[in-house]
Amino acid sequence: MKLTDSVLRSFRVAKVFRENSDKINCFDFSPNGETVISSSDDDSIVLYDCQEGKYYSLLVLA
């Protein structure tokens, strides 16, 4: 699929994850696309399950 302007405009939010309570600094998918990891200004790292739409684990760096 070519990501044209009209294709991008047709995208809709499928899921909002709220485990990070501050600005997200980094967000990356696993090679198989099933897991996402995020880090944020709240000093947390969160692993999300993309298939189930929920988070696996929350690590708070204190």
PDB file of C-alpha atoms in Angstrom:
ATOM      1  CA  MET A   1       0.000   0.000   0.000  1.00  0.00           C
ATOM      2  CA  LYS A   2       1.337   3.406  -0.913  1.00  0.00           C
ATOM      3  CA  LEU A   3       0.894   5.944   1.897  1.00  0.00           C
ATOM      4  CA  THR A   4      -0.628   8.825  -0.005  1.00  0.00           C
ATOM      5  CA  ASP A   5      -2.238  11.849   1.615  1.00  0.00           C
ATOM      6  CA  SER A   6      -5.730  10.439   1.084  1.00  0.00           C
ATOM      7  CA  VAL A   7      -4.753   7.063   2.596  1.00  0.00           C
ATOM      8  CA  LEU A   8      -3.258   8.748   5.671  1.00  0.00           C
ATOM      9  CA  ARG A   9      -6.389  10.877   6.106  1.00  0.00           C
ATOM     10  CA  SER A  10      -8.515   7.715   6.160  1.00  0.00           C
ATOM     11  CA  PHE A  11      -6.668   6.289   9.204  1.00  0.00           C
ATOM     12  CA  ARG A  12      -8.572   6.285  12.497  1.00  0.00           C
ATOM     13  CA  VAL A  13      -7.434   5.729  16.075  1.00  0.00           C
ATOM     14  CA  ALA A  14      -8.004   2.063  16.956  1.00  0.00           C
ATOM     15  CA  LYS A  15      -6.836   2.065  20.577  1.00  0.00           C
ATOM     16  CA  VAL A  16      -5.646   4.642  23.111  1.00  0.00           C
ATOM     17  CA  PHE A  17      -3.234   3.386  25.752  1.00  0.00           C
ATOM     18  CA  ARG A  18      -3.199   5.453  28.954  1.00  0.00           C
ATOM     19  CA  GLU A  19      -0.539   3.774  31.086  1.00  0.00           C
ATOM     20  CA  ASN A  20       2.006   6.548  30.452  1.00  0.00           C
ATOM     21  CA  SER A  21       1.026   9.622  32.477  1.00  0.00           C
ATOM     22  CA  ASP A  22       3.375  12.091  30.781  1.00  0.00           C
ATOM     23  CA  LYS A  23       4.804  12.880  27.339  1.00  0.00           C
ATOM     24  CA  ILE A  24       5.998   9.792  25.434  1.00  0.00           C
ATOM     25  CA  ASN A  25       9.614  10.119  24.273  1.00  0.00           C
ATOM     26  CA  CYS A  26      10.056   6.857  22.401  1.00  0.00           C
ATOM     27  CA  PHE A  27       7.665   4.349  20.839  1.00  0.00           C
ATOM     28  CA  ASP A  28       8.732   1.280  18.847  1.00  0.00           C
ATOM     29  CA  PHE A  29       7.208  -1.922  17.476  1.00  0.00           C
ATOM     30  CA  SER A  30       8.760  -5.369  17.864  1.00  0.00           C
ATOM     31  CA  PRO A  31       9.997  -6.963  14.602  1.00  0.00           C
ATOM     32  CA  ASN A  32       6.850  -9.131  14.368  1.00  0.00           C
ATOM     33  CA  GLY A  33       4.542  -6.151  15.081  1.00  0.00           C
ATOM     34  CA  GLU A  34       2.826  -7.853  18.018  1.00  0.00           C
ATOM     35  CA  THR A  35       4.360  -5.767  20.821  1.00  0.00           C
ATOM     36  CA  VAL A  36       5.032  -2.063  21.351  1.00  0.00           C
ATOM     37  CA  ILE A  37       7.373  -0.496  23.900  1.00  0.00           C
ATOM     38  CA  SER A  38       7.131   3.108  25.073  1.00  0.00           C
ATOM     39  CA  SER A  39       9.088   5.341  27.417  1.00  0.00           C
ATOM     40  CA  SER A  40       7.927   8.665  28.778  1.00  0.00           C
ATOM     41  CA  ASP A  41       8.725  11.675  30.949  1.00  0.00           C
ATOM     42  CA  ASP A  42       6.957   9.947  33.866  1.00  0.00           C
ATOM     43  CA  ASP A  43      10.058   7.678  34.090  1.00  0.00           C
ATOM     44  CA  SER A  44       8.158   4.590  32.987  1.00  0.00           C
ATOM     45  CA  ILE A  45       8.654   1.957  30.311  1.00  0.00           C
ATOM     46  CA  VAL A  46       5.525   0.141  29.147  1.00  0.00           C
ATOM     47  CA  LEU A  47       5.141  -2.979  26.984  1.00  0.00           C
ATOM     48  CA  TYR A  48       1.860  -3.273  25.069  1.00  0.00           C
ATOM     49  CA  ASP A  49       0.233  -6.252  23.362  1.00  0.00           C
ATOM     50  CA  CYS A  50      -0.999  -4.995  19.978  1.00  0.00           C
ATOM     51  CA  GLN A  51      -3.190  -8.053  19.331  1.00  0.00           C
ATOM     52  CA  GLU A  52      -5.086  -7.920  22.634  1.00  0.00           C
ATOM     53  CA  GLY A  53      -5.080  -4.122  22.970  1.00  0.00           C
ATOM     54  CA  LYS A  54      -3.713  -4.074  26.520  1.00  0.00           C
ATOM     55  CA  TYR A  55      -0.422  -3.653  28.291  1.00  0.00           C
ATOM     56  CA  TYR A  56       1.912  -6.473  29.348  1.00  0.00           C
ATOM     57  CA  SER A  57       4.125  -4.772  31.841  1.00  0.00           C
ATOM     58  CA  LEU A  58       4.850  -1.427  33.460  1.00  0.00           C
ATOM     59  CA  LEU A  59       8.341  -0.615  34.744  1.00  0.00           C
ATOM     60  CA  VAL A  60       8.770   2.604  36.741  1.00  0.00           C
ATOM     61  CA  LEU A  61      12.318   3.933  36.979  1.00  0.00           C
ATOM     62  CA  ALA A  62      12.676   5.720  40.294  1.00  0.00           C
TER      63      ALA A  62
END
